[in-house]
Amino acid sequence: MTDPWWKSAVAYQIYPRSFCDTGVGAEGVGDLGGIRRHLEHLAWLGVDAVWISPFFPSPGFDYGYDVADYCDVDPMFGDLDTFDALVADAHALGIKVVIDWVPNHTSIDHPWFVASRSSPEDPHRDWYVWRDPAADGGPPNNWIESLTMGPAWTFDDASGQYYLHCFLPEQPDLNWANPAVVSAMCDTLRFWLDRGVDGFRMDVVHLIGKDPSLADDPAEVAGLPHVVLNDRSETHAHLRTIRALLDSYDGDRVSIGEVYLLDTELVAEHYGNDDELHMCFNFAPLHAPWDAAAWHEQIRVAASAFDPRGAWPTWVLSNHDNPRHRSRYGGSEARARAAAVLLLTLRGTPFLYMGEELGLLDAEVDPTQRRDPAGRDGCRGPIPWDGTPTHGWAGDSPWLPWPPDAARRNVANLRDDPTSILHLYRRLIAIRRRTAALVGGASELVDSPDGTVAFRRFDGDSSVTVLVNFLERNVDVSSVADVVDGTVLLSTIRPPGEPCGAVLEPDEAVIVATGQPGGR
Ligand code: NOJ
């Protein structure tokens, strides 16, 4: 049996509002046409799959993660015909299309919630989680919502009950304990599977199973949002249903769960016995600092959590919810380059966030211009496609400010410069593709000097060693066996083809052939 495509894929996240505006729908907001326009560029870069954040009809309180209709395209982004054309174009270029699925909550504007709220007797009432007030009239339990850190309950004057929302009040939680909800949500998956999508990134999918008694979160963690605490057997049962549905389709349709439990062991459990999620995001490494000891530990823990159960890991450094990693790691491009080597050589499927291949920093958003209630605007700055004043976007100004230095740090400019970080990403992806050890090979951490991380990837006779210097000074790596005489396949600083030698330069990362060069 051949491995499914997603095991060897390099995935690329597109946040559609910020990718490219072709003038469709709202001015200054990216659209599906903008994604179509730049698919060739993504093929040039070498990505195998795109994950597109929500583009469904939505009032936009959480910029699309509050879905009012799971089976349509918001006119702001285009229409279903444009989506179908996008899928066809992507497939013609060999790029898979993964879309976002938001199963835990809808928008308050979704007809299901409008009906549910209309009366306690409405057949949709039980599609959401409604409860009477606590004895003191307050919320039914102590759960905290995740975006503004307020109570996870909103009181409904008309019926005298509260409804649950683990995110904004405009994002009421669905009641997955009701089989009608399970069935309706499975239909939304079928709708897109039938249109040819290759899979789903599943938003906070570990939240769909809930404690039926809705007990308080324990006092010692009561300040944390409930989303990071919800670890329930009910979820696993739902995941098996969802997996069976996906597996009933041909073509290895994939589920990638956003399992926002910040414990790698708990994340791993959501793969089940290869009968739940195909892959899960593991966010503990994203939250780790740029520090060799911290990364060594993250790599060790991931291997010990995922490998024994045959779970295929994922790696992600940036997304639309967190400051970009170049910004988080202090702003140095040299570090961003080293981080790219790490991301694209660790065992598992890497997820790039649009713009990291340009080395973008977060956009600076004046507090008066803030759009997101949780302050996540910086990483959502628009992608500059060229050096013109509008950077390849229709209209005069995008919905958020450009990232710093867009006149220079834009796609056209960096494509023209073979030494740019964009070309580094492209070379890394190409080396990864042609090196069996890097795609599917085993991985083992190798002892290396303080301030560095080293691991060997191997597959049969093919073996490469990856060395990352987290320090801003030279480090002697002569103690790492094989590396000194091995040939550099890629360095973030030096040209390839030479022996590695005993010294790594400041912030340098290298891939060194330590077995059969280049692999199979
Ligand atoms: C996780 C998404 O990545 C985030 O953007 C969103 O706000 C929440 N889930 C709620 O849907």
Coordinates of C-alpha atoms in Angstrom, one line a residue, residues 38-48 50 89-90 92-95 415 426 429 433:
H38 CA -1.4 32.9 -7.4
L39 CA -1.6 29.2 -7.6
E40 CA 1.2 29.1 -10.2
H41 CA 3.4 30.8 -7.7
L42 CA 2.6 28.2 -5.1
A43 CA 3.4 25.5 -7.6
W44 CA 6.7 27.3 -8.3
L45 CA 7.4 27.3 -4.6
G46 CA 6.7 23.6 -4.5
V47 CA 3.9 23.3 -2.0
D48 CA 1.7 20.2 -2.3
V50 CA -3.2 24.5 0.4
D89 CA -6.9 24.8 -11.3
A90 CA -5.2 23.6 -8.1
A92 CA -4.3 20.7 -12.6
L93 CA -1.1 22.0 -10.9
G94 CA -0.9 19.0 -8.6
I95 CA -2.0 21.0 -5.5
R415 CA 11.6 35.9 -6.7
R426 CA 11.9 26.8 -2.5
I429 CA 11.1 22.1 -0.4
R433 CA 11.1 16.1 -2.1

